[in-house]
Coordinates of C-alpha atoms and ligand atoms in Angstrom, one line a residue:
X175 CA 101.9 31.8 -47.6
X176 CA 102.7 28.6 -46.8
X177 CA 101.6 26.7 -44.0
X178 CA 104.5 24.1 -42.9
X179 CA 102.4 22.6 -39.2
X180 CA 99.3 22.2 -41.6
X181 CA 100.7 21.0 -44.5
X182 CA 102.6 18.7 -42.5
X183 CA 99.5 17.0 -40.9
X184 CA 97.6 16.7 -44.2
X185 CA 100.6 14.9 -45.9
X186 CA 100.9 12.7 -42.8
X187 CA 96.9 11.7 -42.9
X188 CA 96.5 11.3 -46.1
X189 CA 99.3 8.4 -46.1
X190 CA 97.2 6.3 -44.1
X191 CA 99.7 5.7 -41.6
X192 CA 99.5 2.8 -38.8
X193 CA 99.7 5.0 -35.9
X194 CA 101.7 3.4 -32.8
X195 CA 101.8 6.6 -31.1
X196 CA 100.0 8.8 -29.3
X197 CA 97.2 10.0 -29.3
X198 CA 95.0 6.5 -28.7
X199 CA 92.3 7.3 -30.8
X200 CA 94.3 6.4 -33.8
X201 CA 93.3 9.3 -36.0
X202 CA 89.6 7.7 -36.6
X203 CA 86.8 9.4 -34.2
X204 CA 83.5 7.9 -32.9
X205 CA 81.3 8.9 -35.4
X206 CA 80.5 13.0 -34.2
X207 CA 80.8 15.5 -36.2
X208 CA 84.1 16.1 -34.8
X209 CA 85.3 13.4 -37.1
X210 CA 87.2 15.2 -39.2
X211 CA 89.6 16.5 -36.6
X212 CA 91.2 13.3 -35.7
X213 CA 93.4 12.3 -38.4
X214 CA 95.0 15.6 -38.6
X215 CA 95.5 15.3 -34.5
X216 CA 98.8 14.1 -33.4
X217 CA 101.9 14.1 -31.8
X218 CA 105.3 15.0 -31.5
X219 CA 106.3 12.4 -34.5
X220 CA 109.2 12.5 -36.5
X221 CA 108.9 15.7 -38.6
X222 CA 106.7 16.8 -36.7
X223 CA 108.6 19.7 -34.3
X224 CA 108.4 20.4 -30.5
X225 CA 106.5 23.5 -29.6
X226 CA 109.2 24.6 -26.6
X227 CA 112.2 23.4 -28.4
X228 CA 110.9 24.3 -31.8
X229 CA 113.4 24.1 -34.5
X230 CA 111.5 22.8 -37.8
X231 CA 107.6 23.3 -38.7
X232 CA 106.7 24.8 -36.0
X233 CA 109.3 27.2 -35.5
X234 CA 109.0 27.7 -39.4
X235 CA 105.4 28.8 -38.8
X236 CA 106.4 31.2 -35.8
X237 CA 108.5 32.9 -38.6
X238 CA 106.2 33.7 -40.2
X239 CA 104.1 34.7 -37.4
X240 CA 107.0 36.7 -36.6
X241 CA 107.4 38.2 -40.1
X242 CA 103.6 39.2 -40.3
X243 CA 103.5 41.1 -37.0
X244 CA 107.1 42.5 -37.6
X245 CA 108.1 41.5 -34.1
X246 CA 111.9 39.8 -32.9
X247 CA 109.8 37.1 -32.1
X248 CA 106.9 34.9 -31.7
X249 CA 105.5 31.9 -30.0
X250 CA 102.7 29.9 -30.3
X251 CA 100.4 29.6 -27.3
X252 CA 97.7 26.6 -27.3
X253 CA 96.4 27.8 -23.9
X254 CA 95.3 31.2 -25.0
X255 CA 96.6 34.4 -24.0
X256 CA 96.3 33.1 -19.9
X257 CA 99.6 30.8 -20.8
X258 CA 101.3 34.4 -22.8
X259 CA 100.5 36.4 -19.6
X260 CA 102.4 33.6 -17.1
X261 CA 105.6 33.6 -19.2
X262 CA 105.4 37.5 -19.6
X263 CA 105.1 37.9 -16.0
X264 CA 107.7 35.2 -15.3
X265 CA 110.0 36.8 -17.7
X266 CA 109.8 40.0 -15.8
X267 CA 110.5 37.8 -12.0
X268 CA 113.5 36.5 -13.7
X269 CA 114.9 40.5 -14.2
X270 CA 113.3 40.9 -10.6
X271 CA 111.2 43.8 -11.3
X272 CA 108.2 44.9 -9.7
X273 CA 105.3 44.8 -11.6
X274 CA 102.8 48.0 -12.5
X275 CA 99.2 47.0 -13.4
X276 CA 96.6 49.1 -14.6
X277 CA 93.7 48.1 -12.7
X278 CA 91.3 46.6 -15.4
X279 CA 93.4 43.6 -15.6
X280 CA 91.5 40.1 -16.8
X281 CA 91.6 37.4 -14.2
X282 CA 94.3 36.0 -15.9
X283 CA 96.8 38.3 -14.8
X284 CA 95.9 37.3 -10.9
X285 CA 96.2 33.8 -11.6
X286 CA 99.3 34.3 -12.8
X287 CA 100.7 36.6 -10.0
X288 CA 99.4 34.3 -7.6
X289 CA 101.3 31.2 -9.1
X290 CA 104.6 33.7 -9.7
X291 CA 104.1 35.4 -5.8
X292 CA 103.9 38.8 -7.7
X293 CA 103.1 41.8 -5.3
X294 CA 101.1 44.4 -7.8
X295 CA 101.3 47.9 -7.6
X296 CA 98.3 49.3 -9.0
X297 CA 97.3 51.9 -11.5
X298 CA 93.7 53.0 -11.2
X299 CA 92.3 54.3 -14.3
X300 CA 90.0 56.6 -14.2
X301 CA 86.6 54.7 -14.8
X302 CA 84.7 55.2 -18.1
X303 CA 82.7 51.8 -18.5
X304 CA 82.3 50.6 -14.8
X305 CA 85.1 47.9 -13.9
X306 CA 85.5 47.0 -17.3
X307 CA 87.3 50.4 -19.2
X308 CA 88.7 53.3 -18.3
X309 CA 91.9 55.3 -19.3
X310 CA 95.4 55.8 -18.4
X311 CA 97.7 58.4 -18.9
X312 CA 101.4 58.2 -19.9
X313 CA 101.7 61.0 -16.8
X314 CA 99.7 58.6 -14.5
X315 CA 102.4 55.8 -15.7
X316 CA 105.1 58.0 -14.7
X317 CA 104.7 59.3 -11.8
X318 CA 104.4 55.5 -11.1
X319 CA 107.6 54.5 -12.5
X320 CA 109.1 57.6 -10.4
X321 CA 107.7 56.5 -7.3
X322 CA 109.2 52.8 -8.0
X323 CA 112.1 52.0 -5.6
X324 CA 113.2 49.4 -7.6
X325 CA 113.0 48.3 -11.8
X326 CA 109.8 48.1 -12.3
X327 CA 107.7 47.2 -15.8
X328 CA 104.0 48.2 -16.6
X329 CA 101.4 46.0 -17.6
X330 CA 98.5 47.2 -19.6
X331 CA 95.3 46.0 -20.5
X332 CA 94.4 47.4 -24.4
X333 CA 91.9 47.4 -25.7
X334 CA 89.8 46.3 -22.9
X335 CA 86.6 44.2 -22.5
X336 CA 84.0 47.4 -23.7
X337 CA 87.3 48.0 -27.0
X338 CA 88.9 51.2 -25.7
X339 CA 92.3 51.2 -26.5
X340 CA 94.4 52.8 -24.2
X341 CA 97.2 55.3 -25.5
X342 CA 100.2 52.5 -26.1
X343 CA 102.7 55.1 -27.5
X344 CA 102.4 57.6 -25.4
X345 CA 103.1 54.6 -22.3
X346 CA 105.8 53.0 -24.3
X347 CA 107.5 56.2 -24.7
X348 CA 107.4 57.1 -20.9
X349 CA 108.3 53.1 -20.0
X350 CA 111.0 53.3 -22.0
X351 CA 112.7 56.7 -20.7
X352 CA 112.7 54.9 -17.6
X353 CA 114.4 51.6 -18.6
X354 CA 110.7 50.0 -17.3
X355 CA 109.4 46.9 -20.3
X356 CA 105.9 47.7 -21.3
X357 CA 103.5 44.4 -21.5
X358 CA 100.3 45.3 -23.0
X359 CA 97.7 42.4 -22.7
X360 CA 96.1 42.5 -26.6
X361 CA 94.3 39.4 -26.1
X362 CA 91.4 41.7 -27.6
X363 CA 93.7 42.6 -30.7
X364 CA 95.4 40.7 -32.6
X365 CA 93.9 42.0 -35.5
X366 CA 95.3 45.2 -35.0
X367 CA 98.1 44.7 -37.0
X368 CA 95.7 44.2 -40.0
X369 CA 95.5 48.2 -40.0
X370 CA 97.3 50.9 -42.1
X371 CA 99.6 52.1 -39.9
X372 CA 99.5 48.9 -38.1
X373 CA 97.5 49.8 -34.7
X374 CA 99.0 46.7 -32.8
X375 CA 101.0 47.3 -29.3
X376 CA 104.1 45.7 -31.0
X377 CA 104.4 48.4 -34.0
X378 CA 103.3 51.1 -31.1
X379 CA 106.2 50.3 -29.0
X380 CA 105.0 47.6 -26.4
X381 CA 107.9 45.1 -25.6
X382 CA 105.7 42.0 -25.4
X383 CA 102.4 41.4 -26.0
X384 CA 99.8 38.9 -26.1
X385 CA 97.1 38.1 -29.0
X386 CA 94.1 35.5 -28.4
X387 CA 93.9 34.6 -32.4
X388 CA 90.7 32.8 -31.6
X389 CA 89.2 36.1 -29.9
X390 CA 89.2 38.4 -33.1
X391 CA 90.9 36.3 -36.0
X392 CA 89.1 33.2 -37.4
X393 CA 91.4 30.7 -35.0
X394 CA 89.8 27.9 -33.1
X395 CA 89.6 28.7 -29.6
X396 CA 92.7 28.7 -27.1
X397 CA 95.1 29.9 -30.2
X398 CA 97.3 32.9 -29.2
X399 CA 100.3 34.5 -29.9
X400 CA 103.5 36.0 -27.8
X401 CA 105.0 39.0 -29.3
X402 CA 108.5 40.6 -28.5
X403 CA 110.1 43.5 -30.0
X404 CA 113.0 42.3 -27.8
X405 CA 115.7 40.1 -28.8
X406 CA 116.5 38.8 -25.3
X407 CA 113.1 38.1 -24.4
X408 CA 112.4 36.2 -27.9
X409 CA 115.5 33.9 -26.5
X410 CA 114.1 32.9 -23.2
X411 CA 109.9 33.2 -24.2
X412 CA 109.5 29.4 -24.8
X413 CA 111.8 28.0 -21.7
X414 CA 109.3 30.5 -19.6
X415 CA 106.3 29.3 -21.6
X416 CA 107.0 25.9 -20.9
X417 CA 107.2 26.4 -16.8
X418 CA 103.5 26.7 -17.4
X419 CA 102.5 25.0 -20.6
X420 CA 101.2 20.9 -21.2
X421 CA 103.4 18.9 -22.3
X422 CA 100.8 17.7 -25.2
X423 CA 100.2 20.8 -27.0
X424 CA 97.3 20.2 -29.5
X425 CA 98.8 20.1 -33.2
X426 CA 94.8 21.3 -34.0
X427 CA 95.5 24.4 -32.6
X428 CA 99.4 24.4 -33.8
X429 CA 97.7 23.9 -37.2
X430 CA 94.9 26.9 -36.6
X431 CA 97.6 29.4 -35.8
X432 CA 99.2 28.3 -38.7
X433 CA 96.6 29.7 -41.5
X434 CA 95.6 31.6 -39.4
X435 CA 99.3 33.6 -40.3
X436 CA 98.3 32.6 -44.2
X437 CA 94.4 34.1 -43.6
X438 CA 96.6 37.2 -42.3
X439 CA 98.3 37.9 -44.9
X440 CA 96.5 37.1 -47.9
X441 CA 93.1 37.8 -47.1
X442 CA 93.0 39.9 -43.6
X443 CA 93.1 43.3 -44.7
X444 CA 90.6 43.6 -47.2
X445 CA 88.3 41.8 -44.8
X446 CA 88.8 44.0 -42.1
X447 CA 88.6 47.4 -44.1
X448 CA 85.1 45.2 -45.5
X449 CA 84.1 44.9 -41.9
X450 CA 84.7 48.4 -40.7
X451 CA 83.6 50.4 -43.4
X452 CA 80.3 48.2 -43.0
X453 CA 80.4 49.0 -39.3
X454 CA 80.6 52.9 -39.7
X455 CA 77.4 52.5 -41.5
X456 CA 75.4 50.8 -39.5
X457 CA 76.8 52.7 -36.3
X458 CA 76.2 56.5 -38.5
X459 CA 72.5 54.9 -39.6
X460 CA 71.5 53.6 -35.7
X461 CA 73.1 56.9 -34.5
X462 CA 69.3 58.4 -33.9
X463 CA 68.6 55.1 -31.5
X464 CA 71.7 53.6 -30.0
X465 CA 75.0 55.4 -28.8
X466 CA 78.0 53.3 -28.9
X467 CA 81.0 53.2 -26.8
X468 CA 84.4 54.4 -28.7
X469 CA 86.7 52.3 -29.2
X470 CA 88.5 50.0 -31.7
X471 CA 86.0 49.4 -34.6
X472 CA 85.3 45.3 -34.1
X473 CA 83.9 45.2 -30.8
X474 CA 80.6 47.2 -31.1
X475 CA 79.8 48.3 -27.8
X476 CA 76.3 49.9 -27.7
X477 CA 75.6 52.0 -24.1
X478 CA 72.6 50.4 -23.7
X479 CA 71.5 52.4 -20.9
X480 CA 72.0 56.0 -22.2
X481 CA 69.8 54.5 -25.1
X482 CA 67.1 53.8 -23.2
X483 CA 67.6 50.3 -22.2
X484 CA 69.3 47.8 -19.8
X485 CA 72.3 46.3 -21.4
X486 CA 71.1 43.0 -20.2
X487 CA 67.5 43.1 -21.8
X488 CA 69.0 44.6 -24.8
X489 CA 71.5 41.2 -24.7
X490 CA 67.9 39.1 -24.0
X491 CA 65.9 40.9 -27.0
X492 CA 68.7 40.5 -29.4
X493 CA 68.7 36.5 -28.7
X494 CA 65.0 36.9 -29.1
X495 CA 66.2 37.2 -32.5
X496 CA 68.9 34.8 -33.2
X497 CA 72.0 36.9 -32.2
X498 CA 73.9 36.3 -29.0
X499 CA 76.1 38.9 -27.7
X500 CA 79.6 38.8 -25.8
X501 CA 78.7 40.6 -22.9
X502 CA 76.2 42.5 -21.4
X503 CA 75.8 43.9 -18.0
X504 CA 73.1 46.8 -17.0
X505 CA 74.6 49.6 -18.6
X506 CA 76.7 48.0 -21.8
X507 CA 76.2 45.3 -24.3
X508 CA 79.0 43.8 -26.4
X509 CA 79.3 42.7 -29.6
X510 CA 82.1 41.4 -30.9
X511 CA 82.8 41.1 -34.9
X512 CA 85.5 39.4 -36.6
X513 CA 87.3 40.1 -39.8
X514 CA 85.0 37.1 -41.7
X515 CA 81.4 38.8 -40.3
X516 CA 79.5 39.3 -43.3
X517 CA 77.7 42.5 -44.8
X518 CA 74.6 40.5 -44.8
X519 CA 75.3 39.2 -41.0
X520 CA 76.0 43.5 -40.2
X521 CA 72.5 44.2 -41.7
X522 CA 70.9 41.1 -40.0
X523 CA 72.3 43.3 -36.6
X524 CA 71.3 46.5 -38.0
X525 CA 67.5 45.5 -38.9
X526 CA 67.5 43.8 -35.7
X527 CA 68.2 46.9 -33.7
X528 CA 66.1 49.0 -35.5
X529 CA 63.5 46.7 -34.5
X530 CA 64.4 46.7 -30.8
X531 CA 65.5 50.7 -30.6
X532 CA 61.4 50.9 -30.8
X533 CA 61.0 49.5 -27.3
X534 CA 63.4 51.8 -25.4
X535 CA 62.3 53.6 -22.3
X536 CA 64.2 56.6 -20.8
X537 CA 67.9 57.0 -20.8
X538 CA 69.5 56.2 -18.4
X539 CA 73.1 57.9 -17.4
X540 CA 75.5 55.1 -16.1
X541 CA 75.5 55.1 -12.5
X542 CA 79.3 57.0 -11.5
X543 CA 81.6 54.3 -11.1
X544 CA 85.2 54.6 -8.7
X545 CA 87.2 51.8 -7.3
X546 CA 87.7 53.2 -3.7
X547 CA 91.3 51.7 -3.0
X548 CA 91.3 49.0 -1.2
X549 CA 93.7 47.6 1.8
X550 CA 96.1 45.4 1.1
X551 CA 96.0 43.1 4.1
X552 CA 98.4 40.4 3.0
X553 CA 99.9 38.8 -0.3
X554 CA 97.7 37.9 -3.0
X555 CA 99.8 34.2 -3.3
X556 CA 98.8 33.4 0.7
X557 CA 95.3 34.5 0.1
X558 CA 95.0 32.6 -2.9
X559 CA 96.3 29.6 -1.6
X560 CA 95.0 29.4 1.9
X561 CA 92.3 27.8 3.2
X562 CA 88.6 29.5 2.7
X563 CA 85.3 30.1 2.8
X564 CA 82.4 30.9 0.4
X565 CA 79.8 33.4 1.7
X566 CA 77.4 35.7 0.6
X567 CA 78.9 39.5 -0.5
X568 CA 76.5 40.6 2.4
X569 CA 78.2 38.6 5.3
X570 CA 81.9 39.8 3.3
X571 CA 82.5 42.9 4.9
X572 CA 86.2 43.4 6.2
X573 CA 86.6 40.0 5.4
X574 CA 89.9 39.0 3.3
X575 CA 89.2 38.1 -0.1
X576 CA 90.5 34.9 -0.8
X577 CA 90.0 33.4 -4.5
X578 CA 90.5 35.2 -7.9
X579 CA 87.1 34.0 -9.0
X580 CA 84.9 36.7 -11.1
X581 CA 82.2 35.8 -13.2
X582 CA 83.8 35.4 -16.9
X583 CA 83.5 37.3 -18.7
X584 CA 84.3 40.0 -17.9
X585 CA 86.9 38.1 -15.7
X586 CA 87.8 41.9 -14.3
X587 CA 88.3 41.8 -10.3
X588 CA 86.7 44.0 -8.4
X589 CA 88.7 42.7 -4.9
X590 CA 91.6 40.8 -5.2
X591 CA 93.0 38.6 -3.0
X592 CA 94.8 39.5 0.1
X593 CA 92.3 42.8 0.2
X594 CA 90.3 43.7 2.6
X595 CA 86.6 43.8 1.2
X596 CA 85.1 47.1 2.0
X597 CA 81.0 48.3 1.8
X598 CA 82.1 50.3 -1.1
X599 CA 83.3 46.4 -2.9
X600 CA 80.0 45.2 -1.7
X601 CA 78.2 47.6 -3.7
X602 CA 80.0 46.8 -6.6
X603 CA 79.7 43.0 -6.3
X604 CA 75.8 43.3 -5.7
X605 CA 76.2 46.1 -9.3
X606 CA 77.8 43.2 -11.1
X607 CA 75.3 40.5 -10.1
X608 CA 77.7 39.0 -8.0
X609 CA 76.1 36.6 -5.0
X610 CA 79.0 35.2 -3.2
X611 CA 82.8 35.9 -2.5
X612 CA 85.5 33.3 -1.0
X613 CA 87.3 34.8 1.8
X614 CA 90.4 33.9 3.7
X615 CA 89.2 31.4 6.6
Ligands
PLP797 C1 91.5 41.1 -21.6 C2 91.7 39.6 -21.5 N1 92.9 39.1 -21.2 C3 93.2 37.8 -21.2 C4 92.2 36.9 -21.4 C5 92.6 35.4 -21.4 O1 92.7 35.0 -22.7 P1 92.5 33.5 -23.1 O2 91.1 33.1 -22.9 O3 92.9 33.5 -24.6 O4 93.4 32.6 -22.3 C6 90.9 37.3 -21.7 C7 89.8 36.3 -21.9 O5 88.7 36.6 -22.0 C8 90.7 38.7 -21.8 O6 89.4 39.1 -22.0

């Protein structure tokens, strides 16, 4: 495939240009091993494109993008999938719809309704993997959508932090019978397209989505893609983008996303089958030791706990031997593969947990985990932006939470702002480790 932002920025280094521009270091670095970045770092330069008014390399490159993931459109995001959340969000306050938010949501998605003034209405999923996965129904989403007075859209987080993937047709289906856009939050999956039928929340009916390419797809970090099926939002997705966006998008990451399209399509599905064909193995041949969490194949969640084990000292053992996980609280530990992970990296894992299954204690069921609904005291935007206070989770009770800050990852809230914070919250802080809350002054 070709690859019009890189090629671009190789043809421009290699003529050793004198470089009166931006950015000041002049395409030379200061002797790290981050030299070889600079020449190919630049700016908006003749030939060069505008990310939110793209008409020539770059918006060449979203084509293809575009063309890869079968979608009406596709822009590039150099501020991960947190920038693709704001514009989706703001392109839903421009229709004035209210928004529907299955609880899960990363922290991303409250930073974004506090800057937009969102009011949420939630969906609570019924818990499966403490705070961080659960599932939704399309009934759940409907009676939702029935008890909206007003348009409405759903937002959906798939697959979530633990790699369940929630059931995106059956939601699209039930969104769309009731003229309500479905956003699905795939910053976990972008590979998902990779699979035969294509698994990704665009082919399954989502009306945008967005993908962190540096998450699961060998992109540098901060790369992500917006994905429409809809015409009318591919016309307005960079003018919302740029409300939020720098001004000084980095061409490195312009460039990533770039072959990263190319790695797509020439190379991304063999890897992948490699990868998970590798992974059924070595998930069948640890079966008598570790049981995993289901979910999409790349993000091998063991349940650490019902193994015999605390999620965090499995995390601990397993960097005891070189490998360091994504995640890990008490229960879970996460480990996340990508397309280029290696058969001999897999059996590096596998020996390694064979090694480690022989220290297990007694299994452990997860404790039960529910989300008692909290009160919703006053908007999420004044809590946010108020003045506050920082104090331990013990002294928080029927206190207003105030900031959007949760440990990251998992980045999942377990309060959000403007609610009251109830002994039930408390306990779940104190499960997640969590010392201190901000709450409204
Ligand atoms: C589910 C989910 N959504 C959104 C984000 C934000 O993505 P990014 O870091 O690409 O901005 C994350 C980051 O971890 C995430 O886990």
């Amino acid at each position: 495939m070709h690859t019009p932002i890189y090629e671009f920025l190789t043809r421009y280094a290699a003529q050793d240009p004198l470089r009166m521009h931006m950015p000041g270091h002049k395409g030379r670095g200061l002797g790290s091993a981050l030299d070889a970045a600079f020449p190919l770092d630049i700016t908006e330069i003749p030939g060069a494109d505008s990310l939110f008014d793209a008409a020539g390399i770059i918006a060449e490159s979203e084509a293809n993008a575009a063309a890869w993931y079968h979608t009406a459109g596709t822009v590039y995001s150099t501020a991960g999938s947190t920038l693709c959340i704001q514009t989706m969000l703001a392109l839903m306050q421009q229709e004035h719809r209210r928004v529907l938010a299955v609880r899960n949501v990363h922290r991303a998605f409250l930073t974004a309704s506090v800057l937009l003034g969102l009011e949420v209405e939630w969906i609570y999923p019924t818990y499966t993997g403490g705070i961080l996965s659960g599932t939704v129904t399309p009934a759940q989403i409907a009676a939702a959508l029935d008890a909206s007075p007003t348009p409405a859209c759903v937002y959906v987080t798939s697959p979530d932090y633990l790699g369940h993937c929630a059931d995106i047709a059956g939601i699209a289906a039930v969104c769309h019978a009731h003229q309500a856009p479905l956003l699905v939050d795939n910053a976990h999956g972008a590979h998902l397209g990779l699979f035969s039928p294509s698994r990704h929340p665009i082919a399954l009916g989502a009306d945008l989505c967005c993908d962190s390419a540096h998450k699961m797809l060998p992109a540098l970090t901060g790369c992500a893609y917006l994905h429409t099926s809809q015409p009318r939002y591919a016309a307005r997705a960079k003018a919302a983008m740029s409300l939020f966006g720098s001004t000084s998008p980095s061409y490195l990451l312009l460039a990533s996303l770039d072959l990263c399209n190319a790695y797509l399509a020439e190379h991304g599905a063999a890897d992948l089958a490699r990868v998970t064909a590798a992974l059924t193995m070595l998930r069948q041949e640890l079966s008598d030791c570790w049981r995993f969490y289901p979910g999409e194949p790349l993000h091998l969640t063991i349940c650490a706990a019902e193994s015999g084990m605390e999620g965090t000292e499995l995390a601990q053992r397993l960097e005891g031997e070189g490998i360091f996980c994504e995640y890990a609280d008490r229960d879970f530990t996460v480990l996340l593969c990508g397309c280029p992970t290696t058969l001999q990296e897999l059996q590096r894992l596998q020996d390694a947990l064979r090694r480690i299954a022989a220290l297990r204690g007694q299994p452990r069921q997860p404790e039960p985990f529910s989300l008692p609904v909290p009160e919703q005291v006053c908007s999420m935007r004044r809590a946010a932006l108020g003045d506050y206070e920082t104090v331990p989770v013990e002294a928080a009770e029927d206190r207003i939470c105030a900031g959007v800050h949760v440990p990251c990852p998992p980045a999942i809230p377990i309060a959000v702002s403007g609610e009251r914070i109830s002994g039930a919250c408390i306990n779940i802080f104190r499960r997640y480790g969590i010392p201190t809350v901000d709450v409204v002054k």
